[in-house]
Coordinates of C-alpha atoms in Angstrom, one line a residue:
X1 CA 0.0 0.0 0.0
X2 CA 1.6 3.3 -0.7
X3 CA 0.2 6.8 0.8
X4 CA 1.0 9.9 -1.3
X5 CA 1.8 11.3 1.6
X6 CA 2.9 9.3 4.1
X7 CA 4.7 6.8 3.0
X8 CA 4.7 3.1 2.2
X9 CA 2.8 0.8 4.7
X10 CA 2.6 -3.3 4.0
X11 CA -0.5 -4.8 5.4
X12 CA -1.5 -8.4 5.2
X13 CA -4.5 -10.6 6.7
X14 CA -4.2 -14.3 7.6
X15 CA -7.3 -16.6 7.9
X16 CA -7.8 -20.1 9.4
X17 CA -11.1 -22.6 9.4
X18 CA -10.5 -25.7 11.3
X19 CA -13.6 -28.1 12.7
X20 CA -13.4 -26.9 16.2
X21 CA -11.5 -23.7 16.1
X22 CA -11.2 -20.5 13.2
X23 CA -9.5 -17.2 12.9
X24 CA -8.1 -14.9 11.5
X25 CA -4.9 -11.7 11.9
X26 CA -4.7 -8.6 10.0
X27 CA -2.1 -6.3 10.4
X28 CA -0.4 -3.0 9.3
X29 CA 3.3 -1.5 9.1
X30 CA 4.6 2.0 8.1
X31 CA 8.3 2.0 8.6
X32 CA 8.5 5.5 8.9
X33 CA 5.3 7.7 8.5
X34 CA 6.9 11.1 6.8
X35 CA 3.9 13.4 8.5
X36 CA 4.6 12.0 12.3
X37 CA 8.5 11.5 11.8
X38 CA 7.9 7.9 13.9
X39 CA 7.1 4.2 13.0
X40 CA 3.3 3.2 12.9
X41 CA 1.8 0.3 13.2
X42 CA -2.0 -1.5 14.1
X43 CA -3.3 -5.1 14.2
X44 CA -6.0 -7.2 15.0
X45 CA -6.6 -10.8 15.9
X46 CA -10.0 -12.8 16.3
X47 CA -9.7 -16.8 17.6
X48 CA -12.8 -18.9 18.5
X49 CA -12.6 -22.2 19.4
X50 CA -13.5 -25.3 21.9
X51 CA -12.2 -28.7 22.7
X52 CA -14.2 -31.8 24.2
X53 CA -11.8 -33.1 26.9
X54 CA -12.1 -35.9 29.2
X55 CA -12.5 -33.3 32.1
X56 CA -15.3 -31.2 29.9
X57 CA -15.9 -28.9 27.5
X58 CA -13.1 -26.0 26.5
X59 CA -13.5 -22.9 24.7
X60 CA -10.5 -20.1 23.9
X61 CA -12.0 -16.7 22.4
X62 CA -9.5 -14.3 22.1
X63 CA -10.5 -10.5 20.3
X64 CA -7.9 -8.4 20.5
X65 CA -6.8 -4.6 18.6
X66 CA -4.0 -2.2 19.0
X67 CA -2.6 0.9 17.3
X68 CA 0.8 2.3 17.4
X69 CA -0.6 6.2 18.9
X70 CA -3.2 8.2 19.7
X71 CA -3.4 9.6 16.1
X72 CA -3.8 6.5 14.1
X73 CA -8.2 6.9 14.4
X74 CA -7.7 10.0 12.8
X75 CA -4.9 9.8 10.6
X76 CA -6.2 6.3 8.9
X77 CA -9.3 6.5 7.5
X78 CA -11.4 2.8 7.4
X79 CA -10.1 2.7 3.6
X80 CA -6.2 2.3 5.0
X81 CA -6.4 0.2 7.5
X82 CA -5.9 -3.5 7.5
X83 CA -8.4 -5.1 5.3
X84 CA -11.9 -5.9 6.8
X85 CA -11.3 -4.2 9.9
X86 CA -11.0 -0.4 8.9
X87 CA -14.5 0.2 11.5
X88 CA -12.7 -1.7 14.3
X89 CA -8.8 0.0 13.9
X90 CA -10.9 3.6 13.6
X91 CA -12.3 3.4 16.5
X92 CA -11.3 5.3 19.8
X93 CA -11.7 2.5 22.1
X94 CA -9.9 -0.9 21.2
X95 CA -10.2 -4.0 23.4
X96 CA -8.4 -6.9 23.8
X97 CA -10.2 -9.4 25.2
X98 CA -9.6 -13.0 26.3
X99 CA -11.7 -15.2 27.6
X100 CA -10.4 -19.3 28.6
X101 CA -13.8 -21.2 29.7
X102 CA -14.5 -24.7 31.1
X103 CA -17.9 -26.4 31.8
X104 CA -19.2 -30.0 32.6
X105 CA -22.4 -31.2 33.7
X106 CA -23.9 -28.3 34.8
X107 CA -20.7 -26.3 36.0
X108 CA -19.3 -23.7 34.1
X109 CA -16.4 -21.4 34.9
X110 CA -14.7 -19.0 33.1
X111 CA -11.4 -16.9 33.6
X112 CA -11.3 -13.4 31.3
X113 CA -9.4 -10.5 31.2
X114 CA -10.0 -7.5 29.4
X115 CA -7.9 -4.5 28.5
X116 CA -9.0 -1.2 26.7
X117 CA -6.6 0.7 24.8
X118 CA -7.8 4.4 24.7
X119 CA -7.2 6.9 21.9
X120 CA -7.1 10.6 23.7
X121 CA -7.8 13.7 21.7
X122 CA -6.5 16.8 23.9
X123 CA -9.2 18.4 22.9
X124 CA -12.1 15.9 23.1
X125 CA -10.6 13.6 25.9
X126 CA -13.3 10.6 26.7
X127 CA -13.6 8.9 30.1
X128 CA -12.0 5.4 29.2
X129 CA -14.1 2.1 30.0
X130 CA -13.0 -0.3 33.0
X131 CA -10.1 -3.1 32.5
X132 CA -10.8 -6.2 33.8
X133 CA -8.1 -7.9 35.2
X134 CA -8.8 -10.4 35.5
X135 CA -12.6 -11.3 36.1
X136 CA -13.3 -15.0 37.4
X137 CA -17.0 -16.3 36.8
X138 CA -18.7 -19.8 38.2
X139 CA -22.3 -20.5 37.6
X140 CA -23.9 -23.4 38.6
X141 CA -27.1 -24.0 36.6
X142 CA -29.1 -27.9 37.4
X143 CA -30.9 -29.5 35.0
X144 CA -33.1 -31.4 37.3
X145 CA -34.1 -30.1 40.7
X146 CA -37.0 -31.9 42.5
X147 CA -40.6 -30.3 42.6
X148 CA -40.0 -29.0 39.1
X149 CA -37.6 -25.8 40.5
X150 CA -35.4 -24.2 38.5
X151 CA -32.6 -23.2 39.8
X152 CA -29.4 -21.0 38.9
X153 CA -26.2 -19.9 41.5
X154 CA -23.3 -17.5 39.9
X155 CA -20.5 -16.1 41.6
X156 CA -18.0 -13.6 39.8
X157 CA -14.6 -11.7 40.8
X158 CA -13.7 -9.0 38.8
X159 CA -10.3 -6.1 39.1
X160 CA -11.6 -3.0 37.6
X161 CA -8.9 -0.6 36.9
X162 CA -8.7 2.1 34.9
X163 CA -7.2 5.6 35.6
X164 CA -8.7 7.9 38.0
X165 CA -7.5 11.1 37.1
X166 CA -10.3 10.5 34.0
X167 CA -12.9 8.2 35.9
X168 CA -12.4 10.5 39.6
X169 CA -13.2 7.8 41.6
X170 CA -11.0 4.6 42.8
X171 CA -10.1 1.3 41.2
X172 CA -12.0 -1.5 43.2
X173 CA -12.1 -4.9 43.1
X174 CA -15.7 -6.1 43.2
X175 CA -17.3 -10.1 43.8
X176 CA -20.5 -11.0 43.9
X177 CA -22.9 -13.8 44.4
X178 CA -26.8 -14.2 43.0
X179 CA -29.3 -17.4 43.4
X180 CA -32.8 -17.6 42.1
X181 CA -35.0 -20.3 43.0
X182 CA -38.2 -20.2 40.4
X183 CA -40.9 -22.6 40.0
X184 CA -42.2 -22.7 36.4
X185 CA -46.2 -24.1 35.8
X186 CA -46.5 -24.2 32.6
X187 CA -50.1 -25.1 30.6
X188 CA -51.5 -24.5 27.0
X189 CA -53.8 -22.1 28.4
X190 CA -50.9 -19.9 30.7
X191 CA -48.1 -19.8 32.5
X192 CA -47.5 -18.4 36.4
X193 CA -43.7 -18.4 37.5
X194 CA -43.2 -16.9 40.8
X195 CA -39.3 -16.5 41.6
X196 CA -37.3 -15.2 44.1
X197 CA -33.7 -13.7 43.5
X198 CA -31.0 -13.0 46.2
X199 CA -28.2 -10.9 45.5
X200 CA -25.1 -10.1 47.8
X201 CA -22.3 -7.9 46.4
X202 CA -18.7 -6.7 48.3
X203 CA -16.5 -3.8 47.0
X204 CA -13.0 -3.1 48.0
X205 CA -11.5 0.2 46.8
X206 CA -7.8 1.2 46.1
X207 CA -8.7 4.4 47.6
X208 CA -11.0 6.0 50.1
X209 CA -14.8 6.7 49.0
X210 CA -16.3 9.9 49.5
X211 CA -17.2 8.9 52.8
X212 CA -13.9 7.5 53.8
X213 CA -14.5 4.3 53.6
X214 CA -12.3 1.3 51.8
X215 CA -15.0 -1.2 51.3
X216 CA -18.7 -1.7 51.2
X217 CA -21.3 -4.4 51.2
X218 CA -24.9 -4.7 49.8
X219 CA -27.5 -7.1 50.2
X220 CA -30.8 -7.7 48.5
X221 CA -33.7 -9.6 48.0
X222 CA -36.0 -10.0 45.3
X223 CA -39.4 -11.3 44.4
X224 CA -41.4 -11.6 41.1
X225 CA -44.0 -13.3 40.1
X226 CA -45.0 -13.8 35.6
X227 CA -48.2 -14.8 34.8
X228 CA -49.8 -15.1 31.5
X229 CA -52.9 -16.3 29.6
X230 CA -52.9 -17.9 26.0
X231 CA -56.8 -17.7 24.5
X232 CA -57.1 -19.0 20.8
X233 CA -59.9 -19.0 17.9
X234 CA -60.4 -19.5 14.7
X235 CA -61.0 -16.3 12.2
X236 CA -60.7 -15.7 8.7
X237 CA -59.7 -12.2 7.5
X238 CA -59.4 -10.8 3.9
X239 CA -60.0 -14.9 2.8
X240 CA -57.4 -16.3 5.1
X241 CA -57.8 -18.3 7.4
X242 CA -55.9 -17.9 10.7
X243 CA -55.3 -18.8 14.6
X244 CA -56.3 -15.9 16.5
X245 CA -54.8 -15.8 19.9
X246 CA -55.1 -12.7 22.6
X247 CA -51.9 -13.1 25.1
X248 CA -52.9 -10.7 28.0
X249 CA -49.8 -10.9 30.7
X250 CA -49.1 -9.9 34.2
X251 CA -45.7 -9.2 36.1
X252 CA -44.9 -8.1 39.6
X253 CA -41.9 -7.6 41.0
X254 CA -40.8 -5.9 44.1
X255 CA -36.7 -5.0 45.7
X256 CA -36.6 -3.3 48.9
X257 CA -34.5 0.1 48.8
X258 CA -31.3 0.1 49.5
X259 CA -29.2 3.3 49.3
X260 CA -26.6 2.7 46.6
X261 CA -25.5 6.1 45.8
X262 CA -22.3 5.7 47.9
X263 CA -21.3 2.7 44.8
X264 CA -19.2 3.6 42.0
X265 CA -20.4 2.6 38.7
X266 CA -18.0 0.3 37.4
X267 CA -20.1 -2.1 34.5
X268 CA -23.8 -0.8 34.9
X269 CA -25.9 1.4 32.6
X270 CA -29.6 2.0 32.4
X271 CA -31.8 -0.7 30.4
X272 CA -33.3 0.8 27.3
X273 CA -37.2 0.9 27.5
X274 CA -38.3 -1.7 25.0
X275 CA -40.5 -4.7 25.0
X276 CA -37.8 -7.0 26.4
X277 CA -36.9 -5.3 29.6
X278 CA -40.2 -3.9 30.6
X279 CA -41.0 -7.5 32.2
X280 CA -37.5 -7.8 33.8
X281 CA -37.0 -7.3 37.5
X282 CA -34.2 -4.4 37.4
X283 CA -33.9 -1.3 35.3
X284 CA -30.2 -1.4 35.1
X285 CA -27.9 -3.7 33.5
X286 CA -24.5 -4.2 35.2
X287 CA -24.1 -5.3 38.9
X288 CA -22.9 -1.6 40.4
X289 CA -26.9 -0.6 41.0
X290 CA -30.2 -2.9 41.8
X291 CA -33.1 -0.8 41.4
X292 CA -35.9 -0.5 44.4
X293 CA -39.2 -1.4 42.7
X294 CA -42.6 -2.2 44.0
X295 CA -44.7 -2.3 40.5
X296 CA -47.0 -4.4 38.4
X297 CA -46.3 -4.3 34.6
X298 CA -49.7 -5.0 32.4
X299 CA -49.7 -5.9 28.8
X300 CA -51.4 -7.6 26.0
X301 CA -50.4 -9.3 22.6
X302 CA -52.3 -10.3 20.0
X303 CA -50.9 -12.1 16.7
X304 CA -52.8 -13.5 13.8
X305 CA -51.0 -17.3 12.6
X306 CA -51.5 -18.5 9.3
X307 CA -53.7 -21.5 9.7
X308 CA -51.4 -23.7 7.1
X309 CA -47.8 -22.6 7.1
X310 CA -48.1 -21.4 11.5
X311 CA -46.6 -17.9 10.0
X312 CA -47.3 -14.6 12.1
X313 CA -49.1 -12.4 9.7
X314 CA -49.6 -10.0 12.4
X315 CA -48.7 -9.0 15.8
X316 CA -50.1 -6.3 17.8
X317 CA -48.8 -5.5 21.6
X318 CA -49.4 -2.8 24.2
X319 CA -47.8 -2.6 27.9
X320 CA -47.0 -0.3 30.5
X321 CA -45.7 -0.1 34.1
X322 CA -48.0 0.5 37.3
X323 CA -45.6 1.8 39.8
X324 CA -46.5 1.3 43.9
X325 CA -44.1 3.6 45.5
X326 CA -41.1 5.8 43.9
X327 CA -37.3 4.3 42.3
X328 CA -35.3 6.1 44.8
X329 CA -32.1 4.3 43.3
X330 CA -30.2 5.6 40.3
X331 CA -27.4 6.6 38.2
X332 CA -25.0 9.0 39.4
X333 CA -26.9 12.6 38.6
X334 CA -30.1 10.8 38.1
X335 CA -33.4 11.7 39.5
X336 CA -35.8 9.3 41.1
X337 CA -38.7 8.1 39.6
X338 CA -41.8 9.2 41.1
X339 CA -44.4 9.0 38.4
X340 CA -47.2 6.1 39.4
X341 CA -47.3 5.3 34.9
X342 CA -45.0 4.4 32.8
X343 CA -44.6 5.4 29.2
X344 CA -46.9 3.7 27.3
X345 CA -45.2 0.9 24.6
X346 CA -47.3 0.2 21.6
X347 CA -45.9 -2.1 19.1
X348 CA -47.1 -3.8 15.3
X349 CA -45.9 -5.9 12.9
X350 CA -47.4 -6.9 10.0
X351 CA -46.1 -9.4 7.4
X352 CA -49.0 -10.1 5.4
X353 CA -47.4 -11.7 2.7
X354 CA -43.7 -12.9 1.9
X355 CA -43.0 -9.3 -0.4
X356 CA -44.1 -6.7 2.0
X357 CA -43.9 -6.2 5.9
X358 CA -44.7 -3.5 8.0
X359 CA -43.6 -2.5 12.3
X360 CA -43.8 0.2 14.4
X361 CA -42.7 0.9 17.8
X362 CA -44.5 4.0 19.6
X363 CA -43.7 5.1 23.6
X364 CA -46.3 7.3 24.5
X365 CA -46.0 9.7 27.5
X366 CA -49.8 9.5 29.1
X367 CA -48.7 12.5 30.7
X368 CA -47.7 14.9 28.4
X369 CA -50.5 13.2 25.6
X370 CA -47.1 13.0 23.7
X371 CA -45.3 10.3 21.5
X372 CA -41.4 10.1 23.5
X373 CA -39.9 7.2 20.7
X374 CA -41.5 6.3 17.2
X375 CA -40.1 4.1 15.3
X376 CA -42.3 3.3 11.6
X377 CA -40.9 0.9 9.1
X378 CA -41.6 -1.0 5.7
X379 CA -40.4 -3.0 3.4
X380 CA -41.2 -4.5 -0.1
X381 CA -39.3 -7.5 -1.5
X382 CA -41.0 -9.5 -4.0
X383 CA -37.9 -11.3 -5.6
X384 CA -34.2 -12.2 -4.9
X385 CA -32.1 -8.9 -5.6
X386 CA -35.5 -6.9 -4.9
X387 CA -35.9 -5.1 -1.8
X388 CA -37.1 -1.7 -0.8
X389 CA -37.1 -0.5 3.0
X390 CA -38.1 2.7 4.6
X391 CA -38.0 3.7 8.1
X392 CA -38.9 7.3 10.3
X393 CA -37.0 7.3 13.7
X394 CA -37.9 10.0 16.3
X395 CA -36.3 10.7 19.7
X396 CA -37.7 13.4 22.0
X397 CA -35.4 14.8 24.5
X398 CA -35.7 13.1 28.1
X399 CA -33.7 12.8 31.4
X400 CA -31.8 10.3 29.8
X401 CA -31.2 11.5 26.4
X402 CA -29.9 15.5 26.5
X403 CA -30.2 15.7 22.5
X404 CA -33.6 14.8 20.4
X405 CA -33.5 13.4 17.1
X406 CA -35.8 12.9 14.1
X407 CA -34.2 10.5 11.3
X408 CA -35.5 8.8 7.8
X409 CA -33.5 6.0 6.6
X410 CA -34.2 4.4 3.0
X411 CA -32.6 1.7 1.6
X412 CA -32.1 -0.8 -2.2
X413 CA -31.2 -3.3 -3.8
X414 CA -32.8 -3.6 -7.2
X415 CA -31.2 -4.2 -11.0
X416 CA -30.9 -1.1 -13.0
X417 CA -32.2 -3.6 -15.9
X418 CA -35.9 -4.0 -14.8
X419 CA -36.2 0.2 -15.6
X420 CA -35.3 -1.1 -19.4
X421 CA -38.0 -3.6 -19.3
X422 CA -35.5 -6.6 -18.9
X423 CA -37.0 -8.2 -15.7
X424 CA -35.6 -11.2 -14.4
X425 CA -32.6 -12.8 -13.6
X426 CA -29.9 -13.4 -16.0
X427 CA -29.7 -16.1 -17.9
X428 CA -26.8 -18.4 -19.5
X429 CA -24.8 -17.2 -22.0
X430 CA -27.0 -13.8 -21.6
X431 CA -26.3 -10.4 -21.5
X432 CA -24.4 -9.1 -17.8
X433 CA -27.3 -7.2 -15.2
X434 CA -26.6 -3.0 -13.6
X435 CA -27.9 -3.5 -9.7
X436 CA -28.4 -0.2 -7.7
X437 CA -27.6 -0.7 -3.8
X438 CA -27.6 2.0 -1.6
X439 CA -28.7 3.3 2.2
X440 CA -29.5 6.7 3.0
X441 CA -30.2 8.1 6.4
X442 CA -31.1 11.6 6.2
X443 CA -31.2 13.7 9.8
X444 CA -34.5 15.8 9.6
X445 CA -33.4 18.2 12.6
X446 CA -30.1 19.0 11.0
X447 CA -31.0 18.9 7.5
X448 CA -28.2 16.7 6.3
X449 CA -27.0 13.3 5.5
X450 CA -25.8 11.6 8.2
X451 CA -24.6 8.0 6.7
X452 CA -24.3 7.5 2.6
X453 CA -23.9 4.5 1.0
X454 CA -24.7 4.2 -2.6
X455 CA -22.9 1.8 -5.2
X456 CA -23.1 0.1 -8.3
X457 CA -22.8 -4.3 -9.2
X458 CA -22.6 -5.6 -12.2
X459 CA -22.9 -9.1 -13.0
X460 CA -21.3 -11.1 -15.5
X461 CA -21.0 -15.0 -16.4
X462 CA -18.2 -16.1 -14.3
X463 CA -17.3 -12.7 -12.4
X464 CA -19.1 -9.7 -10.5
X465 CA -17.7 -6.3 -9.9
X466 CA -18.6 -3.6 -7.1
X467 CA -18.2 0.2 -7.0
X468 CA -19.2 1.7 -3.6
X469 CA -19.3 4.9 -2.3
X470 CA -19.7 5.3 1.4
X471 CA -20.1 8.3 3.4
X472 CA -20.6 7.7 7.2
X473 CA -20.3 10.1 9.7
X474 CA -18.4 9.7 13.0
X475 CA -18.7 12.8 15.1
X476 CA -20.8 15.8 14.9
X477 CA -18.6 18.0 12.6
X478 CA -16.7 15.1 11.1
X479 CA -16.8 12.2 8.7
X480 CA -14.7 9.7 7.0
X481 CA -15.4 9.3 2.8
X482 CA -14.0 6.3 1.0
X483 CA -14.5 4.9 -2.5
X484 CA -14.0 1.0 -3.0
X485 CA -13.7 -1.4 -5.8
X486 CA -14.2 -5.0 -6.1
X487 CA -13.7 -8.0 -8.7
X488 CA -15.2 -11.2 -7.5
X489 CA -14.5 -14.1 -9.8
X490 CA -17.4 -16.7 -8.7
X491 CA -16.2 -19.4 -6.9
X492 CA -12.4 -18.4 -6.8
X493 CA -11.7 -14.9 -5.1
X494 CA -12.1 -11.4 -4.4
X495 CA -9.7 -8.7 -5.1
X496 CA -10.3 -5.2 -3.3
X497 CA -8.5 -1.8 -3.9
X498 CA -8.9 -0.5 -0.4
X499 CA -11.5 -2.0 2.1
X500 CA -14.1 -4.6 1.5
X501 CA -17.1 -2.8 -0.4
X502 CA -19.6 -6.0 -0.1
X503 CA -18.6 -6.2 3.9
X504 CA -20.2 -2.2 3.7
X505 CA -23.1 -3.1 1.5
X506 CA -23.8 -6.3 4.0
X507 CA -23.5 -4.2 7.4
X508 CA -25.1 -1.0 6.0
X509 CA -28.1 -2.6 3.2
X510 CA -30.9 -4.1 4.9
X511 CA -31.9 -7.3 3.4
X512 CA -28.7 -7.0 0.8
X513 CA -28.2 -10.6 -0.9
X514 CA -24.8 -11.4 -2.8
X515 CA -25.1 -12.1 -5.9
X516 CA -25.3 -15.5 -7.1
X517 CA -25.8 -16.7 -3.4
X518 CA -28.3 -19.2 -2.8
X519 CA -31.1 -17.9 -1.0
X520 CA -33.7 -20.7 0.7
X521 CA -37.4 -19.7 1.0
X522 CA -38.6 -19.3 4.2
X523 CA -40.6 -22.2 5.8
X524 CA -43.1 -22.4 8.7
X525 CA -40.4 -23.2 11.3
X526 CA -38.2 -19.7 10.5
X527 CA -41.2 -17.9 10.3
X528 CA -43.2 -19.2 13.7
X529 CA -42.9 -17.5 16.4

């Protein structure tokens, strides 16, 4: 690879695929970068595998990426770094993670460590994300317990470090130990599984707390209890003929309060407020904070089955939060949550027939009579290479979210020769097919572009070649531009100038299908839910 004006830099990428194990290492070397006066260098290496030994199971995964300097995320774009990680060598934060795991039976341990490698800008300097080092996890989880119980015990030991003149607050090392006893009953008609959840968590710091203590302790019980009814009929919309079923569900769960607010937050964030974590018994994810709740969460689903192929056609929920007394325990800054309703989830999804589907997510504040999340999207695909998709975002401003944001996204894949009136797909010994592929996401509040992805296939008897241009923004005044090529000769090789432009078109397209890949139709098991 030669830089006009940098310099000459050799990078290289080594893959292997074995039955058990696979992986792969890319690298990059400049021997002397001209614009830095100084050597600079980045690589990356990915290993997944396991072993069946006669003590149990073993599993390696190792992830690991370094750069030479602090510059290199700016100074190489995604185009010059090794090939098929240019987003994971641009980055800011690079890990290298490690992971060695056992488990037999039904014990499983694991030993990690974890190490971030942050990329300072003087003037934008970011708080940098906790080492581990190491973290040592046991979980003991029984297949059988008598009186059909379920029942799951984990302990974990983790060093958090990082440095405290960014973080301003000490190192710790942290254990803790949870057990949950449930006891599933399970019927056609419903389900009820009351559980109960204990949770006891130790903390010693490197340094004094702000109340001058070196170590602390917290306790805490909890209870909840699921519950759900399954009612079913026969109906027959539009000529079809479907299983109707109305899923109405209960969930209670209460935590005494504990005050937390002395704890450092180490690994814990707040959940997003979706249809997965409105039935779960804490708000926060991470083991630093254990929210105090006393409420009931209501909701109902409906979903219309095909009667012949068991395919959802259409699924419609609603659920909400009924809260008994206030969430005194938050993040850091946060305020407590006193209001008695939730935010109102509504969600769709319609898939009427193969070509076209249709969701939508709303979160409606009762109290305000206004709309705090929408999400509205479509999509139209009637053939292989055909797809369409369109989709309206909107985030209102909250405690959680300082900045609000209003988004349309459209994306394609569709051949340039159906607009001639040459439909279909090629054919032996037939002329080569144009495809247009492409994703636009266009911010409504700023009145730009904020990712561009646009290119061009063309495909030939034995070969198929890819221009793609991809615009994608990576901070609010700044974004990184690069143009890539691509000849794929079918059933041989690729060969790139610069990055990968089908790995783009596959993270950025939704729906995108390679060419000439063999596409199965979807059958009654991939499509019931």
């Amino acid at each position: 690879m030669l830089m006009s004006r940098r310099g000459a830099a050799l990078s290289g990428e080594f893959r292997y695929l074995e039955p058990t194990y696979s992986g792969q290492a890319s690298g990059l070397y400049m021997p002397r970068d001209q614009l830095r006066d100084r050597d600079r260098w980045a690589y990356a290496l990915k290993h997944n595998g396991t072993i069946d030994s006669p003590i149990g199971g073993l599993g390696l995964n190792i992830d690991a990426k370094r750069v030479s300097d602090d510059n290199y995320w700016r100074d190489f774009s995604q185009r010059t770094s090794p090939m098929g990680l240019g987003t994971q060598l641009t980055q800011r934060l690079l890990s290298a993670d490690a992971s060695l795991g056992w488990s037999r039976d039904d014990h499983s341990v694991s030993v990690r460590t974890l190490k971030w490698q942050t990329l300072q800008d003087e003037n934008a300097r970011i708080v940098p994300p906790y080492d581990r080092m190491p973290q040592l996890h046991w979980r003991y989880a029984p297949q059988e317990v008598p009186g059909g119980f379920d029942a799951t015990v984990e302990a974990d030991y983790t060093r958090f470090r990082a440095d405290s003149f960014y973080t301003r607050q000490p190192n710790a090392d942290r254990s803790f130990l949870t057990a949950q006893l449930s006891r599933p009953f399970l019927a056609p008609a419903g389900f009820v599984v009351p559980k109960v959840m204990l949770n006891t968590t130790n903390y010693q710091f490197d340094s004094a707390i702000t109340n001058g203590q070196t170590s602390l302790s917290r306790t805490l019980p909890t209870f909840s209890l699921d519950s759900g009814l399954v009612f079913e009929r026969d109906a027959s919309y539009f000529g079809r003929n479907f299983l109707q079923t109305l899923e109405p569900r209960a969930f209670y769960t209460y935590t005494p309060y504990r005050d937390q607010s002395m704890i450092p937050i180490y690994d814990t964030g707040l959940n997003d407020f979706n249809f997965a974590s409105i039935y779960t018994e804490n708000a926060f994810g991470g083991n630093d904070r254990i929210a105090d709740n006393n409420l009931l969460t209501l909701g109902v689903t409906t979903r219309l089955l095909d009667a012949d192929t068991g395919a959802e056609a259409v699924r419609l929920g609603v659920a909400q939060r009924l809260r008994f007394s206030n969430q005194d325990v938050t993040m850091p800054g946060g305020k407590a949550v006193n209001d008695r309703l939730s935010d109102v989830l509504f969600g769709a999804g319609i898939n009427w027939t193969p070509e076209w589907a249709f969701d939508t997510t709303v979160q409606y504040n009762p109290k305000t009579s206004r709309s705090m999340r929408s999400t509205v999207g479509a999509r139209y695909s009637p053939s292989k290479y055909h797809t369409v998709s369109a989709a309206y975002r909107l985030q209102k401003a909250n405690d959680f979210i300082g900045e609000a944001s209003e988004q349309f996204d459209v994306g394609w894949q569709w051949p340039l020769n159906d607009l001639w009136g040459d439909k279909g797909e090629r054919v032996p010994g037939g002329p080569g097919r144009w495809y247009s592929v492409g994703r636009l996401n266009y911010s409504m509040k700023d009145s730009k572009f904020v990712d561009t992805v646009v290119g061009l296939e063309y495909e030939s008897c034995c070969w198929v070649g890819r221009v793609v241009l991809e615009r994608l923004q990576n901070t609010l005044v700044s974004s990184n531009t690069r143009l890539m090529f691509q000849v794929e000769f079918l059933g041989f090789s690729r060969l790139s100038l610069g990055s990968n432009p089908l790995q783009s078109l596959q993270r950025n397209v939704p729906r995108y299908q390679m060419l000439r890949q063999d596409v199965s139709s979807p059958s009654r098991f991939t499509q019931y839910d």
